Amino acid sequence: MKIGIIGSGAVGQTLGAKLVELGHDVVLGTRDPQKLDEKKNMAASLKDWLAAVKNKAKVVTFKEAAVHGEMLISCTHGQISVEALKLAEADKVGPKVLIDTANELDASQGMPPRALASQDRSVSENIQKAFPNLKVVKSLNTIGAPVMVNPKAVHNGDHTIFVSGNDAEAKAKVTDLLKSFGWSDVLDLGDLSSARGPEMYMALWLRLWGATKTGMINIKVQR
Amino acid sequence: MKIGIIGSGAVGQTLGAKLVELGHDVVLGTRDPQKLDEKKNMAASLKDWLAAVKNKAKVVTFKEAAVHGEMLISCTHGQISVEALKLAEADKVGPKVLIDTANELDASQGMPPRALASQDRSVSENIQKAFPNLKVVKSLNTIGAPVMVNPKAVHNGDHTIFVSGNDAEAKAKVTDLLKSFGWSDVLDLGDLSSARGPEMYMALWLRLWGATKTGMINIKVQR
């Protein structure tokens, strides 16, 4: 499948590399594709990333990524996700499925960062409101990037990932993609307003990270 | 141990009955102990509760409960927890351990209720600020009342409960009490500011409840 990733930090790079490995036609969208040598926050330079994926993907602009993908994945920080999608002119790409992986985290007051989501605020709903043409599905925001693409690395994969969205078919497509990553327990939380749940959960995740001293964690919904 | 419960709804009744069963000297504090016949929201009348515990506990005022308990358990709705503890004159009872089980949930806009916690707002910190004499420990707010006292009823008890608080000894005492209920995975999240995590998590829990159609659920932190 043609996949356009919006955002070239640790999450975009990790998802992109896995998607290349799975044989997808991936482009990684970034603000300035000329800056291949720039070290990315918590991630490799894009030059090193291209080498790691054996040049089987391309680094492009946000806009080129939005045009390329049959499916889009938003991997920017939550505070700038809508802005990045505006730069991508995502309003002009039709009814594409967009996976929103973002959280709004604020580290300006020290660690752990503050999770800004609330019952009145989610990144996913902000994106959906700004881009009614897209079929937004919230997922992947509840784990660190290495766990996203390798769930078996934590407790042999026995834990849960969530999807939220208004379009059942879009959620089914995202669920299939998650299963191709190795996810076995994909739980549909409901319409996109349910994205507030996993976004607010980040406040707990950050404390679990502190308490367990590892990001290689996730929760299993026992029922 | 002498235990004073502040709040006589489903949570207070359920915890109280379990503590009686375990041999503790329990009093259940309520606004008006004369109203034994009144049906409680989602719970039995206090007359029926007293019969269920074979009159091995007493129904008393908030103030009498605060005086009686060596350990206190706050089981009111989060919006009125501070008010109930003021009625209990909890500022006058010295350095007692208080377990805060509450969430601030708002059902005024329909179901599921909205979880009002945020990175600027937790019930536990509000209580601690109003009653610096108490050693507040957040726990038990992340599961339904039947699971609180019977963790083995969900996936044979293989799931996690949290404690947050500023006093290590108080958290150790609460952990011991939780283990006597059957909890095996008690995770210390850190100081009382970490209570925002499990309180914000309620937004996810309410969606899990909707998605799984049962309250007999909990999360296991896989690591």
Tab-separated table of C-alpha atoms in Angstrom, chain B residues 57-141:
chain	number	residue	atom	x	y	z
B	57	ALA	CA	-20.256	-2.587	61.848
B	58	LYS	CA	-21.924	0.705	62.745
B	59	VAL	CA	-23.410	3.487	60.657
B	60	VAL	CA	-22.258	6.819	62.088
B	61	THR	CA	-21.737	10.475	61.121
B	62	PHE	CA	-18.781	11.555	58.979
B	63	LYS	CA	-17.260	13.093	62.126
B	64	GLU	CA	-17.630	9.930	64.201
B	65	ALA	CA	-16.071	7.913	61.365
B	66	ALA	CA	-13.079	10.278	61.191
B	67	VAL	CA	-12.551	9.986	64.958
B	68	HIS	CA	-12.995	6.191	65.047
B	69	GLY	CA	-10.607	5.151	62.309
B	70	GLU	CA	-6.903	4.592	62.722
B	71	MET	CA	-7.136	4.535	58.939
B	72	LEU	CA	-9.729	6.516	56.961
B	73	ILE	CA	-11.167	5.759	53.531
B	74	SER	CA	-12.753	8.533	51.487
B	75	CYS	CA	-15.515	7.098	49.286
B	76	THR	CA	-17.636	10.094	48.363
B	77	HIS	CA	-17.955	11.454	44.831
B	78	GLY	CA	-14.795	13.383	44.021
B	79	GLN	CA	-16.685	16.655	43.629
B	80	ILE	CA	-17.712	16.610	47.318
B	81	SER	CA	-14.802	14.780	48.952
B	82	VAL	CA	-13.276	17.904	50.517
B	83	GLU	CA	-16.685	19.109	51.701
B	84	ALA	CA	-17.458	15.730	53.316
B	85	LEU	CA	-14.074	15.717	55.068
B	86	LYS	CA	-14.784	19.245	56.342
B	87	LEU	CA	-18.069	17.984	57.788
B	88	ALA	CA	-15.986	15.171	59.296
B	89	GLU	CA	-13.651	17.755	60.860
B	90	ALA	CA	-10.787	15.723	59.467
B	91	ASP	CA	-8.405	18.578	60.238
B	92	LYS	CA	-8.724	17.691	63.929
B	93	VAL	CA	-7.880	13.967	63.812
B	94	GLY	CA	-4.103	14.174	63.524
B	95	PRO	CA	-1.773	12.409	61.109
B	96	LYS	CA	-4.048	9.568	60.010
B	97	VAL	CA	-3.664	7.670	56.759
B	98	LEU	CA	-6.539	8.411	54.381
B	99	ILE	CA	-7.140	6.328	51.264
B	100	ASP	CA	-8.772	8.461	48.594
B	101	THR	CA	-10.791	6.273	46.226
B	102	ALA	CA	-12.616	9.067	44.421
B	103	ASN	CA	-13.010	10.289	40.871
B	104	GLU	CA	-14.652	13.459	39.646
B	105	LEU	CA	-17.177	12.214	37.092
B	106	ASP	CA	-19.767	14.431	35.448
B	107	ALA	CA	-22.785	12.708	33.907
B	108	SER	CA	-24.711	15.957	33.338
B	109	GLN	CA	-23.939	15.868	29.598
B	110	GLY	CA	-24.967	12.228	29.162
B	111	MET	CA	-23.125	8.920	29.109
B	112	PRO	CA	-20.360	8.037	29.369
B	113	PRO	CA	-19.679	10.509	32.187
B	114	ARG	CA	-16.855	12.985	31.674
B	115	ALA	CA	-13.724	12.464	33.781
B	116	LEU	CA	-12.850	15.945	35.033
B	117	ALA	CA	-9.309	15.204	36.202
B	118	SER	CA	-6.468	16.950	34.408
B	119	GLN	CA	-2.830	17.778	34.868
B	120	ASP	CA	-4.019	20.707	36.964
B	121	ARG	CA	-6.631	18.875	38.991
B	122	SER	CA	-6.857	15.766	41.141
B	123	VAL	CA	-9.147	14.926	44.026
B	124	SER	CA	-6.241	13.592	46.065
B	125	GLU	CA	-4.196	16.765	45.857
B	126	ASN	CA	-7.275	18.843	46.728
B	127	ILE	CA	-7.774	16.735	49.854
B	128	GLN	CA	-4.092	16.882	50.813
B	129	LYS	CA	-4.037	20.660	50.397
B	130	ALA	CA	-7.166	21.108	52.540
B	131	PHE	CA	-5.978	18.628	55.193
B	132	PRO	CA	-2.186	18.754	55.530
B	133	ASN	CA	-2.433	16.669	58.710
B	134	LEU	CA	-3.644	13.612	56.751
B	135	LYS	CA	-1.378	11.192	54.915
B	136	VAL	CA	-3.352	10.893	51.688
B	137	VAL	CA	-2.832	7.820	49.518
B	138	LYS	CA	-4.625	7.558	46.185
B	139	SER	CA	-5.747	4.048	45.331
B	140	LEU	CA	-8.711	1.917	44.243
B	141	ASN	CA	-10.174	4.579	41.918
